[in-house]
mmCIF file of C-alpha atoms and ligand atoms in Angstrom:
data_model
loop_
_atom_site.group_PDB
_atom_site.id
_atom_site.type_symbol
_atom_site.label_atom_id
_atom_site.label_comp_id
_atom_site.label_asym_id
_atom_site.label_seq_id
_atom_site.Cartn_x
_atom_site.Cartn_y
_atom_site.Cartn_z
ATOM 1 C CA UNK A 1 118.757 117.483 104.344
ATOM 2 C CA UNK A 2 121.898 117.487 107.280
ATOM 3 C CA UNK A 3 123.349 114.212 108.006
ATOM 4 C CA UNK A 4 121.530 114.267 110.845
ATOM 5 C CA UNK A 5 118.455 114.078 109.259
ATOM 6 C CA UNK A 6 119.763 111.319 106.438
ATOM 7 C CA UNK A 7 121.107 109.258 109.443
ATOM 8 C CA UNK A 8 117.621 109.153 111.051
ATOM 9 C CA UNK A 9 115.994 108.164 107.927
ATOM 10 C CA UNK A 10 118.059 105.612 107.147
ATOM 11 C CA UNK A 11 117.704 104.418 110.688
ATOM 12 C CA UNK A 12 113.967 104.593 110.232
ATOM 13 C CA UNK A 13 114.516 102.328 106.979
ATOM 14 C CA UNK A 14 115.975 99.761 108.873
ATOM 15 C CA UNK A 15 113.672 99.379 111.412
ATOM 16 C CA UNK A 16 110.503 99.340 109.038
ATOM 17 C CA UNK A 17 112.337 96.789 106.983
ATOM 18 C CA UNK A 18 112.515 94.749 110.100
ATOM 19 C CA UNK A 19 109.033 95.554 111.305
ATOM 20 C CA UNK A 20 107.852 94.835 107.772
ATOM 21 C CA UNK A 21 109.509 90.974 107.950
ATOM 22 C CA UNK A 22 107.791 90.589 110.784
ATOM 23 C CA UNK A 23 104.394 91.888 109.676
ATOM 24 C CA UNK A 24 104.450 89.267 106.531
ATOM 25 C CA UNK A 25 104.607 86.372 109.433
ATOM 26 C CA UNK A 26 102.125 87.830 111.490
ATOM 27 C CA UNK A 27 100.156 88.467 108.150
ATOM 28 C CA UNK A 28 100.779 85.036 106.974
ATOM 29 C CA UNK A 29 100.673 83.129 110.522
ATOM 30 C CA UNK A 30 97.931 84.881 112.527
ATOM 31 C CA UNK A 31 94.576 83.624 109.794
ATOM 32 C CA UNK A 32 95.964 79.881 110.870
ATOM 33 C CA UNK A 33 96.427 80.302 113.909
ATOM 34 C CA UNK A 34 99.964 79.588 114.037
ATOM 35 C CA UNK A 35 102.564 81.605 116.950
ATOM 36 C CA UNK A 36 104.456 84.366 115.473
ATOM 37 C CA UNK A 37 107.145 83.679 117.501
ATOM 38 C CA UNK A 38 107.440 79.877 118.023
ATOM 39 C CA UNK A 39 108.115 77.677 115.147
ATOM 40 C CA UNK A 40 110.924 79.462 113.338
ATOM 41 C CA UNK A 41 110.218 80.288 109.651
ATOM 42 C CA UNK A 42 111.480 77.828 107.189
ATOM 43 C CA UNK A 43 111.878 76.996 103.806
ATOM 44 C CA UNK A 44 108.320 75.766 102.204
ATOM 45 C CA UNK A 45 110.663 73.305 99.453
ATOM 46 C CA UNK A 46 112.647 71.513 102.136
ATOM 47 C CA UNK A 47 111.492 72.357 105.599
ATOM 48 C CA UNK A 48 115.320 73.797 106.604
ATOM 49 C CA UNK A 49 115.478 76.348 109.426
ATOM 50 C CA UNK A 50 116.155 79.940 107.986
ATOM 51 C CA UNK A 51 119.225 81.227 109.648
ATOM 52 C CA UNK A 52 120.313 84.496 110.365
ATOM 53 C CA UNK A 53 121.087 85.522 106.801
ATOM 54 C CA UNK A 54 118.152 84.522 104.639
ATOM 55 C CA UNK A 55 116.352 86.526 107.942
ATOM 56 C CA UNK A 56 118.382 90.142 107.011
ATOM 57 C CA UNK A 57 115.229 91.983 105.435
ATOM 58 C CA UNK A 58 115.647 92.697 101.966
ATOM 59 C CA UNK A 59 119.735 92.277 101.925
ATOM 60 C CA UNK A 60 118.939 88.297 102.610
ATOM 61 C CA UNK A 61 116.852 87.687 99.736
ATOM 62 C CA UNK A 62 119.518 89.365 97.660
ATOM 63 C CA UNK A 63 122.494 87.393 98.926
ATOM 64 C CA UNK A 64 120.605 84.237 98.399
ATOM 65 C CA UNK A 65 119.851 85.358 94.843
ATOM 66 C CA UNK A 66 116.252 84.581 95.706
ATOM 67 C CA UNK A 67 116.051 80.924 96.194
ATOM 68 C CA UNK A 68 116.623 78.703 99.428
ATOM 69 C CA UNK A 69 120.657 77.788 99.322
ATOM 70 C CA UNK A 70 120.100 74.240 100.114
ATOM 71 C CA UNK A 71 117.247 72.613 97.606
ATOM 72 C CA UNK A 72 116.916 75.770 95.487
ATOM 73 C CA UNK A 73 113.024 76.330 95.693
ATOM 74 C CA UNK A 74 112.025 80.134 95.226
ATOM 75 C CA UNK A 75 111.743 82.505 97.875
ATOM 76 C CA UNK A 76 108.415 83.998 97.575
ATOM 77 C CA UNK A 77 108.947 88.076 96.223
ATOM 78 C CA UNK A 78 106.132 88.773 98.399
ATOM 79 C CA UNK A 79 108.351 88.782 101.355
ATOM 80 C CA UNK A 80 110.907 91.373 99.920
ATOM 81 C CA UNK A 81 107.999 93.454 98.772
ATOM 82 C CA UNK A 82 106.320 93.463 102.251
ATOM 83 C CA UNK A 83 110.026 94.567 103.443
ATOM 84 C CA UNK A 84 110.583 97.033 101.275
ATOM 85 C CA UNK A 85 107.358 98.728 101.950
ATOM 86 C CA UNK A 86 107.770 99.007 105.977
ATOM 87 C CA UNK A 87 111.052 100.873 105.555
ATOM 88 C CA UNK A 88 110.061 103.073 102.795
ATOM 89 C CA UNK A 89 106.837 104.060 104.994
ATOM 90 C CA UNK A 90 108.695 103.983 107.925
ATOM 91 C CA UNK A 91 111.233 106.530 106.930
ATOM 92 C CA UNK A 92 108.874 108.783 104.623
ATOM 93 C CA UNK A 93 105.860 109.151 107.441
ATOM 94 C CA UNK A 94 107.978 111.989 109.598
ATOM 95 C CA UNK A 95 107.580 114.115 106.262
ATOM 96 C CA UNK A 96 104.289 113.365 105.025
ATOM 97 C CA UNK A 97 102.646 113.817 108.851
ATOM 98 C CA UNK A 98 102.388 116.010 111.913
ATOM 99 C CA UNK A 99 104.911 115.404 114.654
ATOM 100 C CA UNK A 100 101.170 114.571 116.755
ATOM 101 C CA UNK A 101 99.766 112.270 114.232
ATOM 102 C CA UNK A 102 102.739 110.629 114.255
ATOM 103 C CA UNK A 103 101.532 108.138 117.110
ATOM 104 C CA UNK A 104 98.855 107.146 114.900
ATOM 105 C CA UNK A 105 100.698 106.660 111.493
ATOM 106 C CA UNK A 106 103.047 104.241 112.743
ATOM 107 C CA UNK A 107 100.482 101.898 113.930
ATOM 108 C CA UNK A 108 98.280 102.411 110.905
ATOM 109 C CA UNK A 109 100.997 102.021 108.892
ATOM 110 C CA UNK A 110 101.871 98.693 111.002
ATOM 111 C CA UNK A 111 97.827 97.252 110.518
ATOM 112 C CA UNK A 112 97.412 98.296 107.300
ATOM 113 C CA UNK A 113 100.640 96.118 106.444
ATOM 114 C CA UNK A 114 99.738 93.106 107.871
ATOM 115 C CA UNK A 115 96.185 93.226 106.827
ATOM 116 C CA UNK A 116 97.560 93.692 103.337
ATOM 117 C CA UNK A 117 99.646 90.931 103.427
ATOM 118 C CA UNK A 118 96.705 88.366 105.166
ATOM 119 C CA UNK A 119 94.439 89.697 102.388
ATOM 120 C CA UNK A 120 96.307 89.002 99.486
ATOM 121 C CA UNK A 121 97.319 85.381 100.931
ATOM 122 C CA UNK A 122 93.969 84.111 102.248
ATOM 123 C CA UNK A 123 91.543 86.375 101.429
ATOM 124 C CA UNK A 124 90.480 87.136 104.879
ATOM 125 C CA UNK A 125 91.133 90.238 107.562
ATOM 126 C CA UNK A 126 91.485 88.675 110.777
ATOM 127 C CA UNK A 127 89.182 89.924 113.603
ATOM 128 C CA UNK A 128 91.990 89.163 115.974
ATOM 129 C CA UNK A 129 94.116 91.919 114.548
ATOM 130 C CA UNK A 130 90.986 94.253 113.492
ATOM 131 C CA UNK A 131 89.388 94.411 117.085
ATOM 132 C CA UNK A 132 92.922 95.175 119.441
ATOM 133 C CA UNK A 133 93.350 97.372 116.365
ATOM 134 C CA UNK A 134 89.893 99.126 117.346
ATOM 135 C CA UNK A 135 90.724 99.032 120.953
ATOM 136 C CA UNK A 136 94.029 100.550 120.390
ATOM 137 C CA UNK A 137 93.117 103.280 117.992
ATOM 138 C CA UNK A 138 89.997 104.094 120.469
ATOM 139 C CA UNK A 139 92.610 104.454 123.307
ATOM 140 C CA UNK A 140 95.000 106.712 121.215
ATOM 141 C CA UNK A 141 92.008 109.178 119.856
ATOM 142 C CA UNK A 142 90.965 109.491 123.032
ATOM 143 C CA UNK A 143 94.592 111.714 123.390
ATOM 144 C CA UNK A 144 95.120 112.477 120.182
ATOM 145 C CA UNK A 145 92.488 114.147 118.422
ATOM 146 C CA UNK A 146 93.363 117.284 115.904
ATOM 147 C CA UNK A 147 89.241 117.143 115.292
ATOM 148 C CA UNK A 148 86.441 116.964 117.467
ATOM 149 C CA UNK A 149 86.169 113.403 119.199
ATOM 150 C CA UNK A 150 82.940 113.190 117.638
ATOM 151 C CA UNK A 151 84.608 113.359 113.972
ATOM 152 C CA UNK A 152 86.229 109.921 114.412
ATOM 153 C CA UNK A 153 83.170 107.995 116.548
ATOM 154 C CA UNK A 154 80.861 108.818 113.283
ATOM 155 C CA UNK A 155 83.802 108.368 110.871
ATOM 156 C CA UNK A 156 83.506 104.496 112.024
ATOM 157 C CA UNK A 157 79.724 104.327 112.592
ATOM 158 C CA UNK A 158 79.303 105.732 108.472
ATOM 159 C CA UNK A 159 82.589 104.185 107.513
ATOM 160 C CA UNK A 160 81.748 100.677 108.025
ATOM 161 C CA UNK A 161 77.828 101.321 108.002
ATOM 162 C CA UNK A 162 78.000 102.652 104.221
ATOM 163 C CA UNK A 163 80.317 99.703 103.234
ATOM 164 C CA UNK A 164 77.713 97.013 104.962
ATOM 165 C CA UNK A 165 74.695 99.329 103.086
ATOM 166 C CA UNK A 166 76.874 98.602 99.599
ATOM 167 C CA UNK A 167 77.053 94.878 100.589
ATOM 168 C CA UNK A 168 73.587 94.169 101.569
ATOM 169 C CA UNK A 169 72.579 96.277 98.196
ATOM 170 C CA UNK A 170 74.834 93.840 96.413
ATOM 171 C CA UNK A 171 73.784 91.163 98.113
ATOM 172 C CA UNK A 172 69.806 91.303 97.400
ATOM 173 C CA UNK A 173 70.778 92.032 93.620
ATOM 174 C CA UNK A 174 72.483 88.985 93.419
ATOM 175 C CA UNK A 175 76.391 90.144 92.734
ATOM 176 C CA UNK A 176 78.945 88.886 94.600
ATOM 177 C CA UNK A 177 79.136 90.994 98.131
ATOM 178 C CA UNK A 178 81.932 91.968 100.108
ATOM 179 C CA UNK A 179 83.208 90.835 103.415
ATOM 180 C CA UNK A 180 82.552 91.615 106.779
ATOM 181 C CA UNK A 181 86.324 91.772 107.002
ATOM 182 C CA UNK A 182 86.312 94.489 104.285
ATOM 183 C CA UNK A 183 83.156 96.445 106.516
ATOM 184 C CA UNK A 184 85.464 96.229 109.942
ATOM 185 C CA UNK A 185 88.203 97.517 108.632
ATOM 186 C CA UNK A 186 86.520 100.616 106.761
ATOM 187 C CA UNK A 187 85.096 101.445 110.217
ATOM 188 C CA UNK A 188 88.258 101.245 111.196
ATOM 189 C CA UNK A 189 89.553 104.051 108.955
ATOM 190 C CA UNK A 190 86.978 106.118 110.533
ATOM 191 C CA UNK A 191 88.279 105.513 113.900
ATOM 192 C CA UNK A 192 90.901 106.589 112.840
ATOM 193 C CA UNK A 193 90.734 109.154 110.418
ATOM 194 C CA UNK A 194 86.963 110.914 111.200
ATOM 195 C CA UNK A 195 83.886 111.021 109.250
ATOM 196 C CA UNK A 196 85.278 113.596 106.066
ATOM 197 C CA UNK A 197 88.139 111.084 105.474
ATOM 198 C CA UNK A 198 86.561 107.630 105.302
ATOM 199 C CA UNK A 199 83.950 109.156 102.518
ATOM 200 C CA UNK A 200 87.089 110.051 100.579
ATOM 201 C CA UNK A 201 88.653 106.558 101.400
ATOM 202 C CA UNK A 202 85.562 104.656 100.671
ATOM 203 C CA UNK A 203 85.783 106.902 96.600
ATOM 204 C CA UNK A 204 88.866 106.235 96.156
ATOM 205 C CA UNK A 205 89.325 102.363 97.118
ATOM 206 C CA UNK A 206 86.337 102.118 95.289
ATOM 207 C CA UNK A 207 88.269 104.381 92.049
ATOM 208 C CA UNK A 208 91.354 101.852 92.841
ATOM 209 C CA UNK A 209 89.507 98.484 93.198
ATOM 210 C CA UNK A 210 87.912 99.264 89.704
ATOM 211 C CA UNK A 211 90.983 100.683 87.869
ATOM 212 C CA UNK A 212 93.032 97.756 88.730
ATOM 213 C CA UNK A 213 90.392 95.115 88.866
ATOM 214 C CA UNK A 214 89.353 96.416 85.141
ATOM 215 C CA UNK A 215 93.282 96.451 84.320
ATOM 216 C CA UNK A 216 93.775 92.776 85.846
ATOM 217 C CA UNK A 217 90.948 91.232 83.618
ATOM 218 C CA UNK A 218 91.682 93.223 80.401
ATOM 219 C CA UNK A 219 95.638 91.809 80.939
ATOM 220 C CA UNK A 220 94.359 88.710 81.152
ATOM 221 C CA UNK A 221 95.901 87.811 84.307
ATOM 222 C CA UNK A 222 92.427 87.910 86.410
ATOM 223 C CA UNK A 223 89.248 85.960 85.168
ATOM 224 C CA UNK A 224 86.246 88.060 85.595
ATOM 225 C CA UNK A 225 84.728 85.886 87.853
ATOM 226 C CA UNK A 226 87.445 85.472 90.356
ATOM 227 C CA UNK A 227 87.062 87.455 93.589
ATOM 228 C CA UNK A 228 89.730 90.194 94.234
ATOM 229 C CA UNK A 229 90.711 90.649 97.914
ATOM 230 C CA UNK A 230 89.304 94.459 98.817
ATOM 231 C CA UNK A 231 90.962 95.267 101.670
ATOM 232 C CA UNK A 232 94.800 95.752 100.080
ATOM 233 C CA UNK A 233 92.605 99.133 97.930
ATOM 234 C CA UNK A 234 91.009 100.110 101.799
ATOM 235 C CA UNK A 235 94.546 100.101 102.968
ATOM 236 C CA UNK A 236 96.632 101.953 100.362
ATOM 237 C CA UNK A 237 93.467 104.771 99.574
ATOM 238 C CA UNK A 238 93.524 104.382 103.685
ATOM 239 C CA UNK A 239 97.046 105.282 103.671
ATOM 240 C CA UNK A 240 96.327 108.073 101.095
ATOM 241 C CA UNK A 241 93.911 109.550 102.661
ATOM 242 C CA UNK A 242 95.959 109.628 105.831
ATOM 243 C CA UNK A 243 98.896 111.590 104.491
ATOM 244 C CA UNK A 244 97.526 113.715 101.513
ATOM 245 C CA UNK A 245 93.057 113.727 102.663
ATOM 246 C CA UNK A 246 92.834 117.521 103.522
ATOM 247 C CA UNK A 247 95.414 118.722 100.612
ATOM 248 C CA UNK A 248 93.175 116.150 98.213
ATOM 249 C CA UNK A 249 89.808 117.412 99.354
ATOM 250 C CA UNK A 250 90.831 120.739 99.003
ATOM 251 C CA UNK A 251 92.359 120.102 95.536
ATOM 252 C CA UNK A 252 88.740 118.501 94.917
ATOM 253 C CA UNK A 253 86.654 121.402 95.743
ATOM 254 C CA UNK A 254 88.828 123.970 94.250
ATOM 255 C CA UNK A 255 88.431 122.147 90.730
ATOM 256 C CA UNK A 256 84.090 122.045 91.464
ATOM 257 C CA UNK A 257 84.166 125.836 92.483
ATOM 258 C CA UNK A 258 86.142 126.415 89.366
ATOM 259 C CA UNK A 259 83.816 125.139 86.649
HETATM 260 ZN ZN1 LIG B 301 114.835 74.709 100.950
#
């Protein structure tokens, strides 16, 4: 890589470190119903207003060794994590995906962070981020379409259609079901990604949410019956599929041919 091409990435770090602190308070202020612009963040232990350097994304948490510098109480990891993440998607998407789909991976990437981040902390995927989210996507496939228009109109008819089918199974046999939250935002993924990609999205959240649910309990750190929030596993196999789908279904079919 030129300079010219380091200086843009790091560039592109930046801002998805700053979009990324902002996604954790619309993640975390949005499901209460709380501005994301008006009251400034502050410190849960002692109610201070944060000031311009515990708000530097990343660097802050490091120059305040991780704890609030006037009563000491811990700054949550969550929001270093949820920083780290938007710049290091940010800056890789220009060489994972087409110049075109570009205009769509930075606002999936953008969704798919804050719905991560309001999952994990309430258990719950807004509607009021999931519809504009629909709206917007619908508006940009309407330009943007590499497949047929049709591709992406069934991808979220099957994509959250199968998902409600699972939970209605589940449901009349008595296990626990999953959300409507969790059924949105698979037809969502459709929108957005067309009918062949949500199938492979709805495998491999389903491969993830079992892998690392199974891990969680046999670690101890999960009790069986505790619910696990399913949309963080529809947003990274989401992302997944984005980036690496064809490559990965191709990879797939190759290995069935084979045998
Ligand atoms: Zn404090």
């Amino acid at each position: 890589m030129g300079w010219e091409a380091w200086s843009y990435t790091i560039l592109l770090f930046i801002v998805g470190a700053l979009f990324g602190s902002f996604f954790n308070v619309v993640g975390l202020r949005v499901p209460k119903g709380i501005s994301v612009v008006a009251p400034r963040s502050s410190c849960g232990g002692c109610g201070r207003q944060l000031n311009a350097i515990d708000l530097i994304p990343i660097l802050g948490w490091f120059i305040r060794r991780g704890k609030c510098h006037t009563c000491g109480s811990p700054i949550s990891p969550v929001y270093i994590v949820g920083e780290l993440a938007g710049g290091i998607l940010f800056a890789s998407l220009p060489f994972v995906v087409s110049e075109n789909e570009l205009w769509i991976a930075y606002p999936l990437v953008s969704v798919l962070l804050i719905l991560t981040v309001s999952d994990l902390a309430y258990m719950l995927l807004p509607n009021k981020i999931i519809y504009p989210a629909m709206l917007l996507f619908t508006g940009l496939r309407l330009f943007i379409h590499p497949l047929p228009i049709w591709h992406y109109a069934l991808g979220f008819v099957i994509g959250g259609g199968t998902l409600l089918a699972v939970s209605l199974a589940a449901t009349w046999m008595g296990k626990p079901a999953m959300g409507f939250g969790d059924i949105r935002l698979m037809a969502l993924v459709g929108l957005v990604m067309g009918i062949k990609l949500v199938l492979l999205c709805i495998f491999l959240s389903a491969l993830l949410g079992s892998v690392i649910g199974v891990a969680l309990i046999a670690s101890g750190k999960l009790d069986r019956r505790s619910p696990i929030p399913y949309g963080p596993f529809i947003a990274v196999a989401g992302f997944i599929c984005f980036c690496f789908g064809d490559p990965l279904m191709t990879w797939y079919m190759d290995l069935i041919v084979w045998q």
